[in-house]
Amino acid sequence: VTDLSVSLYYGIFYEADVITRYARLQNRAAQACTLRKAASACLDIPFGDWELIHFHGRHCMERQVQRLPVSNTVQVVQSTRGASSHQHNPFVILAEPETGETAGACFGAMLVYSGSYKIELERDQRQSTRLVLGIQNDTFSWELQPGEIFSTPEVLFSYSDKGLETLSHQYHRFLRRHICRGEYRDIRRPILINSWEAAYFGFDDDKLAAFAEKAATLGIEMLVMDDGWFGKRNDSSSSLGDWYVNEEKLKGGLSYLIERVNAEGLKFGIWYEPEMISPDSDLFRAHPDWHVHVDNRVPMLGRNQYVLDFSREDVRENIWQQMYDVLSKNKIDYLKWDFNRNISDAGSALLPPDRKKEFFHRFILGTYEIMDRLTKAFPNILFENCSGGGGRFDPAMLYYSPQIWASDNTDPIERLYIQFGTSMCY
């Protein structure tokens, strides 16, 4: 009827005990069509009683393990925030009630996606269990022109009849071998000191050099200069989007600071938040329509900042050029990519009203594009992903950054729970 074809693609990783699945939808009609839902995978289990293990949380308490019986209703794990989120992780386990660490059957399903997603679980009147994973459909649509193809994110399925420990190890091995890339994939990461909680915005080149001198005596291998090095940034109210060095703070320039740090035997890292813009910034004054907003509505500030419209090529190109200018001229060994607020007022000035729901997916594809360009242009930089801590801890981000900051909470007791939940997936 519609001339829309759906092709289902499977990858069989025999040694890893993982099967992948995604879908490609092609419009073969002579006129455009609009997708309203495009799930990546559907798993039907026509037998057994199952329990759902999922990983909920909040900022500073991510990936808390919760185990619930699968009942005759619809259970949903999702994010509508434009990020995989602190609140829910795009990974679930279906386990038999008696399954523990070393015995019992369990299925894992992991979505390779960093944007808004939806995982639906239903047990029907015949006691058959269905699991559906994909892009969050309430915030999604996509116009397909004749001949165009839409590809869904990939899902990673795995199964164990030897308990949760074996399932976790299968995902650990798969992510390390087949998702993570680069020279840091298989080697010990450098021990680093980050300037943030030691100095916040109140640093200059002498203070950072003093940190490096002391750190060297403790066996620390890298100094990371966090937020505050760019534009006129002395607090959280300005300069996101102005990615040029603040030479009032770094008086000899960035290269001179790096030389001082390297002279102490330490490598040097730097902080960015490329997807954000401050109202008080040169970039915002030059391009007030570049932030994410809805026409005729007052946009919502979060952490004194707006989100940049990474669905737009001109926005991405501007940020790419600014970052490339700094990274190509300085000896930088590490880059921390942060994302400190979720997306509200989701809309783009370039999308017409009937295509506004394309924004969320276009945004995350834009982020992937910039990350891909950076990792190819600077293959020797260690990229660490951060999203107010662990707000984008997902396998798609691991493809671009083999290291992710698990949480802003470093309390040793609470971190045990965060690390435990994280380790069941990653």
XYZ file of N, CA and C in Angstrom, residues 69-261:
579
model
N 9.011 -7.959 38.559
C 8.370 -9.027 37.780
C 7.752 -8.474 36.505
N 7.842 -9.231 35.419
C 7.154 -8.862 34.182
C 5.692 -9.262 34.337
N 4.792 -8.293 34.254
C 3.368 -8.545 34.491
C 2.580 -8.359 33.204
N 1.291 -8.626 33.274
C 0.434 -8.495 32.091
C 0.036 -7.036 31.885
N 1.027 -6.245 31.588
C 0.819 -4.831 31.303
C 1.976 -4.390 30.419
N 2.040 -3.102 30.098
C 3.150 -2.563 29.321
C 4.086 -1.829 30.275
N 5.342 -2.215 30.295
C 6.365 -1.539 31.095
C 7.313 -0.817 30.151
N 7.663 0.414 30.500
C 8.450 1.269 29.607
C 9.675 1.808 30.347
N 10.821 1.687 29.724
C 12.056 2.346 30.146
C 12.429 3.297 29.024
N 12.573 4.600 29.321
C 12.770 5.535 28.218
C 13.432 6.816 28.691
N 13.877 7.601 27.708
C 14.319 8.974 27.920
C 13.669 9.853 26.867
N 13.183 11.021 27.286
C 12.666 12.024 26.348
C 13.482 13.307 26.447
N 14.708 13.199 26.949
C 15.532 14.354 27.288
C 16.529 14.743 26.202
N 16.534 14.003 25.082
C 17.527 14.273 24.058
C 18.874 13.644 24.345
N 18.970 12.913 25.452
C 20.188 12.194 25.852
C 19.763 10.868 26.456
N 20.676 9.898 26.454
C 20.315 8.609 27.044
C 19.989 8.747 28.518
N 20.562 9.726 29.221
C 20.077 10.265 30.494
C 20.620 9.590 31.737
N 20.619 10.373 32.826
C 20.887 9.867 34.169
C 19.735 8.984 34.650
N 18.521 9.251 34.163
C 17.317 8.659 34.752
C 17.134 7.186 34.385
N 17.446 6.822 33.147
C 17.328 5.432 32.708
C 18.454 5.148 31.732
N 18.979 3.930 31.765
C 20.019 3.543 30.828
C 19.411 2.698 29.716
N 19.903 2.837 28.461
C 19.324 2.077 27.347
C 19.777 0.619 27.311
N 19.641 -0.051 28.437
C 20.045 -1.448 28.579
C 19.109 -2.109 29.587
N 18.574 -3.257 29.227
C 17.717 -4.011 30.149
C 18.090 -5.486 30.084
N 17.714 -6.211 31.128
C 17.912 -7.650 31.207
C 16.580 -8.308 31.540
N 16.261 -9.377 30.847
C 15.150 -10.244 31.231
C 15.746 -11.499 31.846
N 15.397 -11.776 33.105
C 15.983 -12.898 33.823
C 14.892 -13.779 34.406
N 15.124 -15.077 34.434
C 14.220 -15.969 35.158
C 14.262 -15.624 36.641
N 13.152 -15.818 37.361
C 13.097 -15.389 38.766
C 14.225 -15.931 39.635
N 14.705 -17.146 39.358
C 15.738 -17.723 40.201
C 17.155 -17.372 39.738
N 17.287 -16.595 38.655
C 18.611 -16.278 38.105
C 19.410 -15.397 39.060
N 20.648 -15.813 39.313
C 21.577 -15.025 40.116
C 22.851 -14.762 39.344
N 23.937 -14.510 40.054
C 25.185 -14.169 39.386
C 25.762 -15.335 38.579
N 25.631 -16.572 39.083
C 26.352 -17.682 38.457
C 25.455 -18.804 37.957
N 24.136 -18.619 38.010
C 23.232 -19.650 37.507
C 21.927 -18.997 37.070
N 21.279 -19.609 36.052
C 20.000 -19.121 35.583
C 20.087 -18.479 34.215
N 18.920 -18.381 33.573
C 18.836 -17.853 32.204
C 18.538 -16.361 32.223
N 19.146 -15.624 31.281
C 18.887 -14.188 31.169
C 19.218 -13.704 29.758
N 18.377 -12.804 29.264
C 18.577 -12.114 27.993
C 18.985 -10.670 28.278
N 19.939 -10.151 27.518
C 20.293 -8.737 27.583
C 19.943 -8.052 26.278
N 19.547 -6.777 26.358
C 19.240 -5.980 25.171
C 19.778 -4.573 25.390
N 20.685 -4.148 24.543
C 21.371 -2.868 24.684
C 21.223 -2.061 23.395
N 20.733 -0.830 23.513
C 20.525 0.037 22.347
C 21.752 0.915 22.147
N 22.319 0.879 20.953
C 23.515 1.673 20.637
C 23.045 3.052 20.173
N 22.709 3.893 21.145
C 22.103 5.194 20.828
C 22.259 6.112 22.027
N 22.461 7.407 21.772
C 22.700 8.381 22.836
C 21.584 9.405 22.982
N 20.539 9.314 22.147
C 19.448 10.275 22.204
C 18.232 9.721 22.915
N 17.074 10.344 22.665
C 15.828 9.891 23.296
C 15.464 8.510 22.754
N 15.171 7.586 23.635
C 14.910 6.203 23.230
C 13.727 5.663 24.031
N 13.255 4.481 23.602
C 12.145 3.832 24.286
C 12.339 2.323 24.246
N 12.206 1.690 25.408
C 12.231 0.236 25.523
C 10.893 -0.183 26.119
N 10.106 -0.946 25.348
C 8.776 -1.381 25.779
C 8.785 -2.887 26.042
N 8.154 -3.263 27.130
C 8.067 -4.670 27.502
C 6.608 -4.996 27.792
N 6.097 -6.074 27.168
C 4.690 -6.454 27.364
C 4.562 -7.966 27.440
N 3.751 -8.431 28.389
C 3.352 -9.836 28.413
C 1.874 -9.909 28.073
N 1.542 -10.728 27.071
C 0.170 -10.716 26.564
C -0.683 -11.804 27.216
N -1.895 -11.983 26.690
C -2.855 -12.911 27.300
C -2.432 -14.368 27.157
N -1.477 -14.652 26.263
C -0.963 -16.010 26.106
C 0.330 -16.214 26.905
N 0.680 -15.213 27.728
C 1.892 -15.236 28.564
C 3.166 -15.230 27.721
N 3.054 -14.674 26.513
C 4.223 -14.464 25.670
C 4.776 -13.065 25.953
N 6.105 -12.947 26.046
C 6.744 -11.680 26.406
C 7.365 -11.051 25.165
N 7.081 -9.776 24.970
C 7.620 -9.042 23.813
C 8.428 -7.839 24.299
N 9.629 -7.693 23.731
C 10.526 -6.580 24.046
C 10.799 -5.804 22.758
N 10.518 -4.495 22.765
C 10.722 -3.633 21.596
C 11.641 -2.480 21.993
N 12.664 -2.224 21.168
C 13.634 -1.169 21.454
C 13.794 -0.260 20.244
N 13.931 1.039 20.488
C 14.165 1.955 19.389
C 14.139 3.410 19.829
N 14.097 4.300 18.835
C 14.003 5.737 19.096
C 12.674 6.041 19.776
N 12.684 6.956 20.734
C 11.460 7.337 21.439
C 10.475 7.945 20.422
N 9.321 7.303 20.223
C 8.463 7.663 19.103
C 7.560 8.871 19.372
N 7.267 9.187 20.647
C 6.422 10.350 20.912
C 7.113 11.653 20.518
N 8.436 11.653 20.521
C 9.200 12.852 20.170
C 9.860 12.716 18.796
N 9.352 11.807 17.960
C 10.026 11.492 16.706
C 9.068 11.490 15.524
N 9.526 12.026 14.405
C 8.978 11.729 13.078
C 10.114 11.961 12.087
N 9.938 11.449 10.866
C 11.012 11.602 9.874
C 10.389 11.572 8.480
N 10.626 12.631 7.717
C 10.114 12.683 6.347
C 11.092 11.996 5.402
N 10.575 10.995 4.680
C 11.378 10.256 3.703
C 10.941 10.642 2.299
N 11.845 11.246 1.567
C 11.572 11.571 0.167
C 11.679 10.301 -0.684
N 11.132 10.295 -1.892
C 11.231 9.115 -2.751
C 12.679 8.637 -2.893
N 12.874 7.367 -2.638
C 14.203 6.769 -2.749
C 15.058 6.868 -1.510
N 14.686 7.705 -0.545
C 15.520 7.887 0.640
C 15.415 6.695 1.596
N 16.472 6.533 2.411
C 16.573 5.430 3.363
C 16.763 5.996 4.768
N 16.076 5.410 5.719
C 16.284 5.731 7.138
C 16.775 4.482 7.846
N 17.907 4.614 8.551
C 18.463 3.492 9.309
C 18.255 3.729 10.798
N 17.764 2.713 11.484
C 17.553 2.820 12.923
C 18.853 2.529 13.676
N 18.952 2.933 14.931
C 20.104 2.526 15.738
C 20.151 1.003 15.896
N 21.321 0.512 16.242
C 21.519 -0.922 16.377
C 21.220 -1.374 17.811
N 20.791 -2.617 17.932
C 20.570 -3.245 19.234
C 21.524 -4.427 19.374
N 22.072 -4.602 20.574
C 22.960 -5.722 20.879
C 22.230 -6.689 21.798
N 21.941 -7.885 21.304
C 21.303 -8.923 22.104
C 22.351 -9.938 22.565
N 22.203 -10.417 23.789
C 23.045 -11.506 24.266
C 22.237 -12.365 25.230
N 22.693 -13.589 25.427
C 21.965 -14.557 26.270
C 22.963 -15.361 27.077
N 22.573 -15.684 28.291
C 23.380 -16.561 29.138
C 22.471 -17.534 29.865
N 22.884 -18.794 29.955
C 22.190 -19.753 30.818
C 23.024 -20.055 32.052
N 24.033 -19.201 32.289
C 24.936 -19.386 33.430
C 24.911 -18.181 34.368
N 23.843 -17.381 34.295
C 23.690 -16.292 35.239
C 24.135 -14.935 34.720
N 23.959 -13.932 35.575
C 24.181 -12.536 35.197
C 25.652 -12.214 34.985
N 26.532 -12.876 35.741
C 27.957 -12.608 35.597
C 28.434 -12.898 34.180
N 28.029 -14.037 33.645
C 28.426 -14.399 32.284
C 27.863 -13.410 31.267
N 26.599 -13.009 31.437
C 26.002 -12.032 30.529
C 26.777 -10.723 30.561
N 27.115 -10.241 31.757
C 27.889 -9.003 31.874
C 29.226 -9.131 31.159
N 29.913 -10.246 31.359
C 31.223 -10.418 30.735
C 31.120 -10.444 29.209
N 30.035 -11.031 28.702
C 29.851 -11.045 27.244
C 29.717 -9.624 26.707
N 28.976 -8.773 27.400
C 28.871 -7.373 26.973
C 30.196 -6.634 27.151
N 30.883 -6.888 28.259
C 32.181 -6.238 28.473
C 33.124 -6.529 27.306
N 33.251 -7.789 26.951
C 34.176 -8.166 25.875
C 33.738 -7.582 24.550
N 32.424 -7.625 24.275
C 31.948 -7.120 22.990
C 32.195 -5.625 22.851
N 31.862 -4.860 23.890
C 32.038 -3.408 23.818
C 33.508 -3.048 23.640
N 34.374 -3.734 24.361
C 35.795 -3.406 24.256
C 36.359 -3.782 22.882
N 35.943 -4.931 22.357
C 36.536 -5.407 21.111
C 35.876 -4.830 19.864
N 34.571 -4.563 19.920
C 33.832 -4.233 18.700
C 33.179 -2.848 18.693
N 33.178 -2.143 19.837
C 32.617 -0.787 19.893
C 33.729 0.237 20.116
N 34.500 0.074 21.195
C 35.586 1.011 21.485
C 36.671 0.923 20.416
N 37.323 2.073 20.176
C 38.370 2.136 19.152
C 39.565 2.905 19.714
N 40.617 2.981 18.916
C 41.741 3.848 19.234
C 42.796 3.191 20.099
N 43.911 3.905 20.254
C 45.067 3.341 20.938
C 44.828 3.131 22.426
N 43.836 3.827 23.005
C 43.575 3.675 24.438
C 42.591 2.547 24.745
N 42.127 1.846 23.733
C 41.128 0.812 23.955
C 41.618 -0.282 24.893
N 42.857 -0.711 24.707
C 43.360 -1.899 25.404
C 44.510 -1.605 26.359
N 44.796 -0.335 26.613
C 45.924 -0.032 27.494
C 45.432 0.684 28.749
N 46.282 0.704 29.767
C 45.945 1.410 30.995
C 45.845 2.910 30.724
N 44.794 3.519 31.225
C 44.587 4.960 31.015
C 45.481 5.749 31.979
N 45.919 6.948 31.595
C 46.768 7.739 32.496
C 46.021 8.180 33.752
N 46.739 8.203 34.869
C 46.189 8.741 36.114
C 46.213 10.258 35.996
N 45.067 10.884 36.212
C 45.007 12.328 35.969
C 44.469 13.082 37.174
N 44.823 14.357 37.235
C 44.215 15.294 38.170
C 43.456 16.327 37.343
N 42.212 16.567 37.743
C 41.359 17.535 37.052
C 41.269 18.794 37.907
N 41.354 19.942 37.282
C 41.418 21.213 38.019
C 40.091 21.631 38.638
N 38.968 20.983 38.277
C 37.660 21.539 38.591
C 37.427 21.733 40.085
N 37.434 20.671 40.863
C 37.088 20.829 42.275
C 38.235 21.416 43.097
N 39.397 21.531 42.496
C 40.502 22.208 43.173
C 40.451 23.720 42.974
N 39.936 24.165 41.829
C 40.001 25.593 41.512
C 38.703 26.170 40.969
N 37.787 25.313 40.476
C 36.604 25.788 39.757
C 37.043 26.792 38.679
N 36.440 27.983 38.624
C 36.810 28.948 37.579
C 38.012 29.797 37.972
N 38.453 29.673 39.238
C 39.459 30.584 39.764
C 40.877 30.093 39.600
N 41.361 30.026 38.374
C 42.741 29.592 38.152
C 43.427 30.497 37.146
N 44.742 30.417 37.139
C 45.541 31.015 36.072
C 46.657 30.031 35.742
N 47.573 30.451 34.867
C 48.613 29.518 34.438
C 49.539 29.132 35.591
N 49.812 30.057 36.515
C 50.694 29.737 37.634
C 50.061 28.694 38.562
N 48.758 28.837 38.827
C 48.099 27.875 39.714
C 48.091 26.486 39.089
N 47.795 26.398 37.790
C 47.781 25.096 37.119
C 49.180 24.483 37.080
N 50.188 25.317 36.851
C 51.562 24.810 36.845
C 51.945 24.298 38.233
N 51.441 24.962 39.288
C 51.713 24.495 40.646
C 51.030 23.158 40.908
N 49.821 22.995 40.390
C 49.142 21.690 40.494
C 50.005 20.608 39.848
N 50.519 20.911 38.652
C 51.309 19.925 37.918
C 52.584 19.565 38.678
N 53.229 20.567 39.267
C 54.468 20.317 40.009
C 54.217 19.379 41.191
N 53.129 19.632 41.940
C 52.803 18.776 43.076
C 52.353 17.392 42.611
N 51.542 17.362 41.549
C 51.018 16.088 41.047
C 52.149 15.161 40.601
N 53.198 15.736 40.029
C 54.308 14.927 39.545
C 54.970 14.160 40.681
N 55.008 14.745 41.888
C 55.633 14.063 43.030
C 54.787 12.904 43.526
N 53.513 12.860 43.120
C 52.590 11.812 43.570
C 52.400 10.710 42.531
N 53.108 10.816 41.415
C 52.985 9.796 40.381
C 51.823 10.017 39.431
N 51.201 11.188 39.488
C 50.096 11.490 38.571
C 50.672 11.814 37.195
N 49.968 11.386 36.145
C 50.548 11.406 34.797
C 49.963 12.455 33.868
N 48.859 13.094 34.270
C 48.222 14.067 33.377
C 47.504 15.133 34.197
N 47.567 16.366 33.740
C 46.782 17.464 34.294
C 45.700 17.841 33.290
N 44.453 17.890 33.728
C 43.340 18.302 32.883
C 42.849 19.670 33.339
N 42.875 20.626 32.431
C 42.339 21.967 32.678
C 40.855 21.955 32.348
N 40.019 22.096 33.360
C 38.578 21.991 33.179
C 37.978 23.347 32.792
N 36.701 23.499 33.009
C 35.917 24.667 32.617
C 36.559 25.974 33.100
N 36.560 27.001 32.202
C 37.005 28.330 32.601
C 38.179 28.879 31.829
N 38.673 28.148 30.819
C 39.889 28.569 30.121
C 39.616 29.424 28.879
N 38.374 29.628 28.514
C 38.016 30.191 27.203
C 37.180 31.463 27.363
N 37.109 32.241 26.265
C 36.258 33.431 26.238
C 36.543 34.357 27.409
N 35.462 34.778 28.086
C 35.578 35.600 29.296
C 34.947 34.837 30.468
N 35.180 33.567 30.515
C 34.494 32.661 31.430
C 35.113 32.694 32.828
N 34.423 33.379 33.762
C 34.836 33.403 35.158
C 33.775 32.823 36.081
N 32.630 32.485 35.528
C 31.577 31.782 36.247
C 30.722 31.087 35.193
N 29.598 30.488 35.616
C 28.814 29.675 34.681
C 27.883 30.488 33.797
N 27.958 31.818 33.850
C 26.960 32.645 33.153
C 27.390 33.105 31.767
N 28.609 32.798 31.321
C 29.050 33.361 30.049
C 29.956 32.432 29.265
N 30.102 32.767 27.961
C 31.215 32.355 27.078
C 31.152 30.958 26.491
N 30.183 30.098 26.864
C 30.064 28.842 26.128
C 29.772 29.151 24.669
N 30.523 28.563 23.785
C 30.440 28.871 22.355
C 31.596 29.711 21.859
N 32.338 30.339 22.792
C 33.505 31.161 22.426
C 34.771 30.388 22.767
N 35.160 29.473 21.885
C 36.233 28.533 22.204
C 37.590 29.073 21.767
N 37.942 30.256 22.314
C 39.282 30.801 22.141
C 39.890 31.020 23.529
N 41.197 30.979 23.625
C 41.889 30.970 24.913
C 41.767 32.330 25.591
N 41.422 32.310 26.876
C 41.393 33.509 27.707
C 42.816 33.796 28.182
N 43.497 34.720 27.507
C 44.893 34.975 27.822
C 45.068 35.926 28.998
N 43.969 36.414 29.593
C 44.078 37.098 30.877
C 44.338 36.086 31.982
N 43.800 34.877 31.827
C 44.083 33.801 32.777
C 45.377 33.085 32.422
N 45.488 32.698 31.169
C 46.666 31.956 30.705
C 47.575 32.951 30.003
N 48.391 33.654 30.777
C 49.057 34.873 30.300
C 50.076 34.616 29.207
N 50.671 33.478 29.212
C 51.609 33.185 28.136
C 50.981 32.445 26.977
N 49.664 32.255 27.052
C 48.976 31.473 26.034
C 48.935 30.000 26.405
N 48.131 29.247 25.679
C 47.929 27.840 26.003
C 49.193 27.016 25.778
N 49.916 27.293 24.715
C 51.124 26.516 24.423
C 52.164 26.652 25.534
N 52.271 27.862 26.079
C 53.239 28.083 27.157
C 52.847 27.295 28.397
N 51.550 27.277 28.736
C 51.090 26.486 29.874
C 51.379 25.003 29.658
N 51.087 24.511 28.466
C 51.327 23.096 28.177
C 52.811 22.758 28.312
N 53.673 23.649 27.857
C 55.116 23.428 27.994
C 55.501 23.307 29.465
N 54.918 24.144 30.330
C 55.230 24.095 31.764
C 54.734 22.781 32.380
N 53.557 22.341 31.959
C 53.013 21.077 32.474
C 53.856 19.898 31.980
